[in-house]
Short mmCIF file of C-alpha atoms and ligand atoms in Angstrom, two decimals:
data_model
loop_
_atom_site.label_atom_id
_atom_site.label_comp_id
_atom_site.label_asym_id
_atom_site.label_seq_id
_atom_site.Cartn_x
_atom_site.Cartn_y
_atom_site.Cartn_z
CA UNK A 1372 93.48 169.25 74.44
CA UNK A 1373 91.30 166.22 73.86
CA UNK A 1374 90.03 165.49 70.37
CA UNK A 1375 86.44 165.08 71.51
CA UNK A 1376 84.88 166.32 74.71
CA UNK A 1377 83.38 163.09 76.05
CA UNK A 1378 86.29 160.68 76.02
CA UNK A 1379 84.04 157.92 77.33
CA UNK A 1380 82.28 157.80 73.94
CA UNK A 1381 85.49 156.85 72.11
CA UNK A 1382 85.25 153.15 71.25
CA UNK A 1383 88.25 150.88 71.67
CA UNK A 1384 89.87 149.96 68.37
CA UNK A 1385 90.74 146.49 67.14
CA UNK A 1386 88.60 143.59 65.99
CA UNK A 1387 85.96 144.01 68.72
CA UNK A 1388 84.94 147.36 67.23
CA UNK A 1389 81.40 147.08 65.85
CA UNK A 1390 81.72 145.94 62.25
CA UNK A 1391 79.18 148.15 60.55
CA UNK A 1392 78.96 151.01 58.06
CA UNK A 1393 77.21 153.90 59.75
CA UNK A 1394 77.06 157.47 58.46
CA UNK A 1395 75.36 159.65 61.06
CA UNK A 1396 76.48 163.09 59.81
CA UNK A 1397 77.54 164.71 56.59
CA UNK A 1398 81.27 164.14 56.15
CA UNK A 1399 82.96 165.85 57.81
CA UNK A 1400 80.69 165.94 60.84
CA UNK A 1401 80.99 168.89 63.24
CA UNK A 1402 83.75 167.43 65.42
CA UNK A 1403 85.86 166.32 62.49
CA UNK A 1404 85.20 169.65 60.77
CA UNK A 1405 86.53 171.56 63.77
CA UNK A 1406 89.71 169.49 63.81
CA UNK A 1407 90.17 169.79 60.05
CA UNK A 1408 89.78 173.57 60.39
CA UNK A 1409 92.65 173.50 62.90
CA UNK A 1410 94.60 171.27 60.51
CA UNK A 1411 94.21 173.89 57.77
CA UNK A 1412 95.66 176.51 60.12
CA UNK A 1413 98.44 174.41 61.69
CA UNK A 1414 99.54 171.82 59.14
CA UNK A 1415 101.44 172.61 55.95
CA UNK A 1416 99.15 172.81 52.92
CA UNK A 1417 101.25 170.23 51.05
CA UNK A 1418 100.08 167.51 53.44
CA UNK A 1419 96.66 166.78 51.94
CA UNK A 1420 94.01 164.23 52.95
CA UNK A 1421 91.42 162.31 50.98
CA UNK A 1422 88.89 161.42 53.71
CA UNK A 1423 87.26 164.43 55.44
CA UNK A 1424 87.35 162.88 58.91
CA UNK A 1425 89.33 162.83 62.13
CA UNK A 1426 89.84 159.25 63.28
CA UNK A 1427 89.37 158.03 66.85
CA UNK A 1428 89.38 154.23 66.44
CA UNK A 1429 89.83 151.51 63.83
CA UNK A 1430 89.88 147.73 63.56
CA UNK A 1431 88.58 144.76 61.61
CA UNK A 1432 87.21 146.41 58.50
CA UNK A 1433 86.14 149.81 59.82
CA UNK A 1434 87.51 153.24 60.74
CA UNK A 1435 85.49 155.36 63.21
CA UNK A 1436 85.61 159.16 63.25
CA UNK A 1437 85.12 161.76 65.98
CA UNK A 1438 81.42 162.11 65.12
CA UNK A 1439 80.70 158.41 65.42
CA UNK A 1440 80.68 157.70 61.68
CA UNK A 1441 81.88 154.16 61.00
CA UNK A 1442 83.52 153.86 57.59
CA UNK A 1443 84.30 150.73 55.59
CA UNK A 1444 88.07 150.54 55.18
CA UNK A 1445 89.09 149.54 51.67
CA UNK A 1446 92.53 151.17 51.93
CA UNK A 1447 94.35 149.94 55.06
CA UNK A 1448 96.10 153.32 55.33
CA UNK A 1449 97.66 152.58 51.90
CA UNK A 1450 98.35 148.86 52.35
CA UNK A 1451 99.76 149.14 55.87
CA UNK A 1452 97.29 147.67 58.37
CA UNK A 1453 97.02 144.38 56.53
CA UNK A 1454 96.73 142.35 59.75
CA UNK A 1455 93.99 144.74 60.89
CA UNK A 1456 94.17 148.03 62.72
CA UNK A 1457 95.01 147.87 66.45
CA UNK A 1458 95.48 144.11 66.08
CA UNK A 1459 95.48 142.69 69.65
CA UNK A 1460 98.83 140.91 69.27
CA UNK A 1461 100.41 144.05 67.83
CA UNK A 1462 98.89 146.34 70.46
CA UNK A 1463 100.08 144.04 73.27
CA UNK A 1464 103.59 143.74 71.82
CA UNK A 1465 103.87 147.51 71.42
CA UNK A 1466 102.66 148.18 74.98
CA UNK A 1467 105.01 145.58 76.46
CA UNK A 1468 108.03 146.90 74.57
CA UNK A 1469 107.19 150.53 75.41
CA UNK A 1470 107.22 149.60 79.08
CA UNK A 1471 110.57 147.82 78.70
CA UNK A 1472 112.63 150.33 76.70
CA UNK A 1473 111.67 152.66 73.85
CA UNK A 1474 115.02 153.31 72.18
CA UNK A 1475 118.72 152.73 72.51
CA UNK A 1476 119.78 153.19 68.86
CA UNK A 1477 120.70 149.83 67.35
CA UNK A 1478 124.01 151.33 66.17
CA UNK A 1479 124.90 152.12 69.79
CA UNK A 1480 123.43 149.31 71.92
CA UNK A 1481 121.87 146.48 69.89
CA UNK A 1482 118.90 144.34 71.01
CA UNK A 1483 117.41 140.99 70.04
CA UNK A 1484 114.12 141.99 68.37
CA UNK A 1485 115.99 143.70 65.48
CA UNK A 1486 117.90 140.46 64.90
CA UNK A 1487 114.63 138.50 65.11
CA UNK A 1488 113.06 140.69 62.41
CA UNK A 1489 116.17 140.34 60.21
CA UNK A 1490 116.08 136.55 60.58
CA UNK A 1491 112.36 136.49 59.74
CA UNK A 1492 112.87 138.61 56.61
CA UNK A 1493 115.83 136.48 55.51
CA UNK A 1494 113.65 133.40 55.89
CA UNK A 1495 110.41 134.74 54.35
CA UNK A 1496 111.72 136.54 51.26
CA UNK A 1497 112.05 134.50 48.05
CA UNK A 1498 115.38 132.88 47.21
CA UNK A 1499 117.11 129.89 48.76
CA UNK A 1500 120.45 131.58 49.33
CA UNK A 1501 122.28 133.25 52.21
CA UNK A 1502 120.62 136.59 52.99
CA UNK A 1503 121.09 139.56 55.26
CA UNK A 1504 118.85 142.47 56.25
CA UNK A 1505 119.15 146.10 57.36
CA UNK A 1506 116.22 147.97 58.91
CA UNK A 1507 115.08 151.55 58.34
CA UNK A 1508 112.02 153.76 59.00
CA UNK A 1509 110.14 154.20 55.73
CA UNK A 1510 109.76 152.72 52.29
CA UNK A 1511 111.64 155.60 50.71
CA UNK A 1512 114.53 155.14 53.12
CA UNK A 1513 114.69 151.42 52.32
CA UNK A 1514 114.81 152.20 48.60
CA UNK A 1515 117.57 154.80 49.13
CA UNK A 1516 119.61 152.24 51.03
CA UNK A 1517 119.06 149.47 48.47
CA UNK A 1518 120.53 151.81 45.84
CA UNK A 1519 123.46 152.72 48.11
CA UNK A 1520 124.19 149.02 48.66
CA UNK A 1521 123.91 148.17 44.94
CA UNK A 1522 126.26 151.01 43.99
CA UNK A 1523 128.84 150.01 46.57
CA UNK A 1524 128.63 146.35 45.53
CA UNK A 1525 128.98 147.00 41.79
CA UNK A 1526 131.19 150.08 41.84
CA UNK A 1527 128.77 151.49 39.23
CA UNK A 1528 126.41 154.47 39.45
CA UNK A 1529 123.49 154.27 37.03
CA UNK A 1530 120.06 153.08 38.17
CA UNK A 1531 117.11 152.13 35.96
CA UNK A 1532 113.51 152.65 37.04
CA UNK A 1533 110.33 152.26 35.00
CA UNK A 1534 107.44 154.24 33.58
CA UNK A 1535 104.57 154.32 36.12
CA UNK A 1536 106.97 153.43 38.95
CA UNK A 1537 106.66 154.86 42.47
CA UNK A 1538 109.44 154.64 45.04
CA UNK A 1539 108.98 157.55 47.46
CA UNK A 1540 109.24 161.27 48.12
CA UNK A 1541 112.88 161.80 49.18
CA UNK A 1542 115.27 163.27 46.64
CA UNK A 1543 116.64 160.03 45.18
CA UNK A 1544 113.26 158.30 45.33
CA UNK A 1545 111.54 161.28 43.65
CA UNK A 1546 114.04 160.80 40.83
CA UNK A 1547 113.06 157.12 40.66
CA UNK A 1548 109.33 157.93 40.76
CA UNK A 1549 107.73 158.51 37.37
CA UNK A 1550 104.76 160.79 38.00
CA UNK A 1551 105.30 164.55 38.21
CA UNK A 1552 102.08 165.71 39.92
CA UNK A 1553 101.79 165.60 42.85
CA UNK A 1554 105.06 163.90 43.75
CA UNK A 1555 107.82 165.85 41.96
CA UNK A 1556 106.56 169.04 40.38
CA UNK A 1557 108.66 172.00 41.51
CA UNK A 1558 110.81 169.92 43.86
CA UNK A 1559 113.85 169.39 41.62
CA UNK A 1560 116.70 169.18 40.80
CA UNK A 1561 116.57 165.42 41.15
CA UNK A 1562 119.37 162.95 41.83
CA UNK A 1563 121.57 162.19 38.80
CA UNK A 1564 122.26 158.83 37.12
CA UNK A 1565 118.62 157.72 37.26
CA UNK A 1566 117.19 156.50 33.93
CA UNK A 1567 113.63 155.53 33.09
CA UNK A 1568 112.51 152.97 30.54
CA UNK A 1569 109.09 151.57 29.62
CA UNK A 1570 108.01 148.45 31.49
CA UNK A 1571 105.07 146.13 30.80
CA UNK A 1572 101.49 147.47 30.85
CA UNK A 1573 99.54 144.78 28.99
CA UNK A 1574 96.23 146.65 28.94
CA UNK A 1575 97.79 149.67 27.23
CA UNK A 1576 100.90 148.46 25.37
CA UNK A 1577 99.58 145.17 23.99
CA UNK A 1578 103.07 143.63 24.19
CA UNK A 1579 103.96 140.18 25.45
CA UNK A 1580 106.27 140.03 28.44
CA UNK A 1581 109.17 139.01 26.20
CA UNK A 1582 108.54 141.93 23.83
CA UNK A 1583 108.28 144.45 26.65
CA UNK A 1584 111.47 143.12 28.24
CA UNK A 1585 113.34 143.27 24.93
CA UNK A 1586 112.23 146.89 24.47
CA UNK A 1587 113.49 147.84 27.95
CA UNK A 1588 116.75 145.91 27.64
CA UNK A 1589 117.59 147.42 24.24
CA UNK A 1590 117.11 150.93 25.62
CA UNK A 1591 119.25 150.11 28.66
CA UNK A 1592 122.07 148.66 26.55
CA UNK A 1593 122.04 151.46 23.97
CA UNK A 1594 121.41 154.48 26.18
CA UNK A 1595 123.18 153.56 29.43
CA UNK A 1596 125.40 150.51 28.88
CA UNK A 1597 125.36 147.52 31.19
CA UNK A 1598 128.88 148.33 32.43
CA UNK A 1599 127.60 151.56 33.96
CA UNK A 1600 124.50 150.11 35.56
CA UNK A 1601 124.40 149.34 39.29
CA UNK A 1602 120.75 148.38 39.67
CA UNK A 1603 117.36 147.94 38.09
CA UNK A 1604 114.50 148.69 40.51
CA UNK A 1605 110.88 147.76 39.91
CA UNK A 1606 107.68 147.05 41.83
CA UNK A 1607 106.58 143.51 40.80
CA UNK A 1608 103.06 144.97 40.63
CA UNK A 1609 103.22 148.74 40.24
CA UNK A 1610 101.17 150.33 43.03
CA UNK A 1611 100.73 154.08 42.80
CA UNK A 1612 101.13 153.82 39.01
CA UNK A 1613 97.86 151.91 38.73
CA UNK A 1614 98.21 148.34 40.05
CA UNK A 1615 99.86 147.39 36.78
CA UNK A 1616 100.54 143.66 36.57
CA UNK A 1617 103.32 142.98 34.05
CA UNK A 1618 102.77 140.43 31.30
CA UNK A 1619 104.08 136.92 31.99
CA UNK A 1620 107.72 136.60 31.10
CA UNK A 1621 108.59 140.27 31.57
CA UNK A 1622 110.08 140.22 35.06
CA UNK A 1623 111.98 136.96 34.65
CA UNK A 1624 113.55 138.22 31.39
CA UNK A 1625 114.70 141.41 33.13
CA UNK A 1626 116.05 139.41 36.08
CA UNK A 1627 117.94 137.06 33.72
CA UNK A 1628 119.47 140.02 31.88
CA UNK A 1629 120.53 141.64 35.17
CA UNK A 1630 122.17 138.42 36.33
CA UNK A 1631 124.04 137.99 33.04
CA UNK A 1632 125.33 141.55 33.27
CA UNK A 1633 126.26 141.86 36.94
CA UNK A 1634 123.40 144.28 37.61
CA UNK A 1635 121.62 144.17 40.99
CA UNK A 1636 117.88 143.47 40.54
CA UNK A 1637 115.86 145.21 43.27
CA UNK A 1638 112.19 144.34 43.81
CA UNK A 1639 110.40 147.17 45.61
CA UNK A 1640 107.81 145.21 47.59
CA UNK A 1641 106.92 148.09 49.91
CA UNK A 1642 103.28 147.99 48.76
CA UNK A 1643 103.02 144.37 47.50
CA UNK A 1644 104.72 142.66 50.44
CA UNK A 1645 103.40 140.63 53.38
CA UNK A 1646 100.46 138.52 52.15
CA UNK A 1647 98.89 141.46 50.31
CA UNK A 1648 98.92 139.77 46.89
CA UNK A 1649 97.88 136.33 48.17
CA UNK A 1650 101.52 135.30 48.47
CA UNK A 1651 103.95 136.45 51.14
CA UNK A 1652 105.74 138.49 48.44
CA UNK A 1653 104.56 139.34 44.92
CA UNK A 1654 107.89 138.16 43.46
CA UNK A 1655 106.65 134.61 44.12
CA UNK A 1656 103.75 135.11 41.66
CA UNK A 1657 106.24 135.74 38.87
CA UNK A 1658 108.75 133.10 39.97
CA UNK A 1659 111.57 135.59 40.43
CA UNK A 1660 114.26 135.74 43.11
CA UNK A 1661 115.34 139.36 43.44
CA UNK A 1662 118.89 140.17 44.58
CA UNK A 1663 117.48 142.76 46.98
CA UNK A 1664 113.93 143.32 48.24
CA UNK A 1665 112.68 146.49 49.91
CA UNK A 1666 109.84 146.17 52.42
CA UNK A 1667 107.83 148.54 54.66
CA UNK A 1668 104.09 149.26 55.13
CA UNK A 1669 102.50 145.89 56.07
CA UNK A 1670 105.62 144.72 57.89
CA UNK A 1671 104.74 146.37 61.20
CA UNK A 1672 100.99 147.04 61.08
CA UNK A 1673 101.40 150.82 61.18
CA UNK A 1674 104.57 151.31 63.19
CA UNK A 1675 107.30 152.93 61.07
CA UNK A 1676 109.63 150.15 59.94
CA UNK A 1677 111.25 149.21 56.64
CA UNK A 1678 113.82 146.72 55.47
CA UNK A 1679 116.33 145.89 52.76
CA UNK A 1680 116.85 142.15 52.47
CA UNK A 1681 119.00 140.32 49.96
CA UNK A 1682 121.99 138.25 48.96
CA UNK A 1683 124.48 138.29 51.80
CA UNK A 1684 127.45 139.14 49.57
CA UNK A 1685 125.63 142.19 48.19
CA UNK A 1686 124.24 143.33 51.56
CA UNK A 1687 127.73 143.07 53.07
CA UNK A 1688 129.28 145.35 50.42
CA UNK A 1689 128.77 148.46 52.55
CA UNK A 1690 131.62 149.13 55.01
CA UNK A 1691 130.97 149.01 58.77
CA UNK A 1692 129.17 152.22 59.71
CA UNK A 1693 128.07 152.81 56.10
CA UNK A 1694 124.41 151.97 56.78
CA UNK A 1695 122.16 153.03 59.61
CA UNK A 1696 120.20 155.91 61.11
CA UNK A 1697 119.06 156.97 64.56
CA UNK A 1698 115.74 155.14 64.56
CA UNK A 1699 116.14 152.33 62.01
CA UNK A 1700 114.78 149.12 63.54
CA UNK A 1701 113.35 150.93 66.56
CA UNK A 1702 112.49 148.37 69.27
CA UNK A 1703 108.77 149.22 69.40
CA UNK A 1704 108.49 148.93 65.61
CA UNK A 1705 110.38 145.61 65.74
CA UNK A 1706 108.01 144.31 68.43
CA UNK A 1707 105.05 145.27 66.25
CA UNK A 1708 106.68 143.60 63.23
CA UNK A 1709 107.25 140.33 65.08
CA UNK A 1710 103.60 140.28 66.15
CA UNK A 1711 102.43 141.13 62.62
CA UNK A 1712 104.70 138.50 61.04
CA UNK A 1713 103.32 135.96 63.50
CA UNK A 1714 99.81 136.84 62.31
CA UNK A 1715 100.80 136.66 58.63
CA UNK A 1716 102.30 133.22 59.12
CA UNK A 1717 99.86 131.65 61.58
CA UNK A 1718 96.45 133.30 61.12
CA UNK A 1719 95.75 132.22 57.54
CA UNK A 1720 96.19 135.72 56.14
CA UNK A 1721 97.69 134.60 52.82
CA UNK A 1722 94.58 132.48 52.20
CA UNK A 1723 92.39 135.35 53.35
CA UNK A 1724 94.04 137.68 50.81
CA UNK A 1725 93.26 135.14 48.08
CA UNK A 1726 89.59 134.94 49.20
CA UNK A 1727 89.29 138.73 49.24
CA UNK A 1728 90.78 138.81 45.74
CA UNK A 1729 88.19 136.29 44.51
CA UNK A 1730 85.29 138.31 45.97
CA UNK A 1731 86.61 141.55 44.48
CA UNK A 1732 87.31 140.18 41.00
CA UNK A 1733 83.98 138.28 40.83
CA UNK A 1734 81.88 141.25 41.92
CA UNK A 1735 83.76 143.81 39.82
CA UNK A 1736 83.68 141.47 36.83
CA UNK A 1737 79.88 141.22 37.14
CA UNK A 1738 79.58 145.03 37.22
CA UNK A 1739 81.81 145.28 34.17
CA UNK A 1740 79.52 143.02 32.13
CA UNK A 1741 76.97 145.83 31.98
CA UNK A 1742 79.33 148.77 32.22
CA UNK A 1743 82.16 149.04 29.66
CA UNK A 1744 83.58 152.06 31.47
CA UNK A 1745 85.35 149.48 33.62
CA UNK A 1746 88.12 149.00 31.07
CA UNK A 1747 90.36 146.65 33.01
CA UNK A 1748 90.19 144.76 36.31
CA UNK A 1749 93.56 143.53 37.51
CA UNK A 1750 95.74 142.65 40.47
CA UNK A 1751 96.38 139.72 42.77
CA UNK A 1752 94.93 138.82 46.17
CA UNK A 1753 93.78 141.78 48.22
CA UNK A 1754 95.46 144.21 45.79
CA UNK A 1755 92.86 144.67 43.03
CA UNK A 1756 92.07 147.68 40.88
CA UNK A 1757 89.70 148.90 38.19
CA UNK A 1758 90.90 151.17 35.38
CA UNK A 1759 88.10 153.46 34.14
CA UNK A 1760 88.02 154.45 30.48
CA UNK A 1761 85.89 156.05 27.82
CA UNK A 1762 84.42 152.90 26.23
CA UNK A 1763 84.51 154.47 22.75
CA UNK A 1764 88.15 155.52 22.69
CA UNK A 1765 89.77 153.65 25.60
CA UNK A 1766 91.01 157.02 26.87
CA UNK A 1767 91.56 157.20 30.66
CA UNK A 1768 88.54 158.68 32.47
CA UNK A 1769 89.92 160.50 35.50
CA UNK A 1770 86.75 162.59 35.93
CA UNK A 1771 84.55 159.50 36.31
CA UNK A 1772 87.09 157.96 38.69
CA UNK A 1773 87.12 161.06 40.90
CA UNK A 1774 83.30 161.30 40.87
CA UNK A 1775 82.87 157.65 41.88
CA UNK A 1776 85.49 157.94 44.62
CA UNK A 1777 83.83 161.10 45.96
CA UNK A 1778 80.40 159.42 46.05
CA UNK A 1779 81.84 156.41 47.91
CA UNK A 1780 83.50 158.69 50.47
CA UNK A 1781 80.21 160.50 51.11
CA UNK A 1782 78.53 157.12 51.72
CA UNK A 1783 81.15 156.08 54.28
CA UNK A 1784 83.57 153.98 52.25
CA UNK A 1785 87.30 154.70 52.32
CA UNK A 1786 88.37 154.28 48.74
CA UNK A 1787 91.73 155.10 47.15
CA UNK A 1788 92.51 156.13 43.61
CA UNK A 1789 95.84 155.77 41.80
CA UNK A 1790 97.32 155.55 38.33
CA UNK A 1791 99.50 157.75 36.17
CA UNK A 1792 96.31 159.00 34.50
CA UNK A 1793 94.33 159.22 37.77
CA UNK A 1794 91.75 156.77 36.38
CA UNK A 1795 92.19 153.79 38.70
CA UNK A 1796 90.28 152.85 41.85
CA UNK A 1797 92.28 150.44 43.97
CA UNK A 1798 91.15 148.05 46.67
CA UNK A 1799 93.55 147.38 49.54
CA UNK A 1800 91.27 146.20 52.35
CA UNK A 1801 92.68 145.02 55.64
CA UNK A 1802 92.85 141.22 55.59
CA UNK A 1803 90.74 141.36 58.77
CA UNK A 1804 87.70 142.71 56.92
CA UNK A 1805 84.63 140.44 56.83
CA UNK A 1806 82.89 139.43 53.60
CA UNK A 1807 79.75 141.38 54.59
CA UNK A 1808 81.55 144.70 54.82
CA UNK A 1809 83.62 143.96 51.71
CA UNK A 1810 80.46 143.24 49.72
CA UNK A 1811 78.71 146.29 51.15
CA UNK A 1812 81.66 148.44 50.07
CA UNK A 1813 81.34 147.07 46.53
CA UNK A 1814 77.56 147.68 46.62
CA UNK A 1815 78.24 151.33 47.44
CA UNK A 1816 80.69 151.53 44.53
CA UNK A 1817 78.13 149.95 42.17
CA UNK A 1818 75.47 152.47 43.21
CA UNK A 1819 77.95 155.32 42.82
CA UNK A 1820 78.72 154.11 39.29
CA UNK A 1821 75.03 154.08 38.38
CA UNK A 1822 74.78 157.73 39.36
CA UNK A 1823 78.00 158.85 37.66
N1 LIG B 590 107.80 152.08 47.28
C1 LIG B 590 106.26 150.65 46.02
O1 LIG B 590 104.21 152.11 47.35
C2 LIG B 590 104.69 154.19 49.28
C3 LIG B 590 102.75 156.52 48.97
C4 LIG B 590 101.76 157.42 49.51
P1 LIG B 590 107.10 155.43 52.31
N2 LIG B 590 103.42 154.23 48.64
C5 LIG B 590 102.42 155.09 49.22
C6 LIG B 590 102.14 158.85 49.25
O2 LIG B 590 101.43 159.51 48.48
O3 LIG B 590 103.14 159.30 49.83
C7 LIG B 590 105.78 153.43 48.57
C8 LIG B 590 105.49 152.41 47.63
C9 LIG B 590 106.54 151.74 47.00
C10 LIG B 590 108.11 153.03 48.16
C11 LIG B 590 107.13 153.73 48.83
C12 LIG B 590 107.52 154.77 49.82
O4 LIG B 590 107.21 154.35 51.10
O5 LIG B 590 107.00 154.58 53.53
O6 LIG B 590 105.89 156.26 52.01
O7 LIG B 590 108.36 156.22 52.27
#
């Protein structure tokens, strides 16, 4: 069954797609509505969606639906299509690899592109020391494996994660994730030996980085004991939790404590990685060199691929056959990753992320001057967010956030919310978006705010 009846009207995706916001029907339009009705019948209710559309093409800074609506993309499929959707180099690499071979299982018959991706990750991740990499399918799977590796290396079991942290939806990563609804509620029991401590949330805790680190370290020492601790895992900028940028000095103090106590420090860069924050990895912003880094999302422009990269002596702790999986480092995903990494390195995308960050922070800052409901604007590069509050009390305003997001959606702008309190709108545009569309997206947000 075809998604729409006249296939000839489906535009090709990629950067040649017309770069325009165009809303020609209510959302969803009739074709999308018919498909979403089938979704409601056929797809499990737990798999929700935030945009009422059915997509037929995407590229540059737009996503086009089955009714011909062209939406401004400020989400990149949750920080995945950073190089741009249907990027020509990625599309060509995927097609060429699919025609060559689609799968052998790297654990059975290895191939070069997996090794190429491992070498690239070893080279690009922070830290001037010998590194190794293992590839997997999803961010959650990378996190699971980083914990396995850290436990094997240290011979210890406990793992520390942080308030507002997000690490995935599998059993261990649900345990690591802080927020109950929608990620955990009713899905327990969760994996044991996972402990949570407060991190650094300057807008709400008012602590310096050193104070926040001391608070976390005291709790770890008194409630867990360094001798029992295999790993500390943290997102350098917390994504789902609200784009929380820790105060200066927090991350390096935690890293120093881990190093002094033989604890593996894991940076979860699944959302922050690959040029997103205006650096190849967010760890660089804070001057830290994690022992292990988890990556996914932006690495392969939409193909399912994830990695664990880190100190060779830690990565090699797992016995032969101890790490793997049927699809990990699939050849088509590796081909996509090599094309995407080429674009990150050679197409000025780090600089582009910085420019996008400047546009976003300038424009949002100007809106905030006349609207104190914008309590905090924060982030780095093309990973910027606004936290909405009641100006009188500073209390999180989730209702306003939801209303603004809904109005933007109706006007043809893909906008994502996040935050433990549901009061954050986050901007994760593809780095291929033009300034015109980016500014138009912010105009729509400003108008939505006036009406909310
Ligand atoms: N670690 C830091 O951001 C995925 C989740 C979307 P997977 N974030 C988007 C949702 O609601 O499921 C994420 C992340 C960080 C790990 C993950 C998990 O990555 O590829 O979704 O498993």
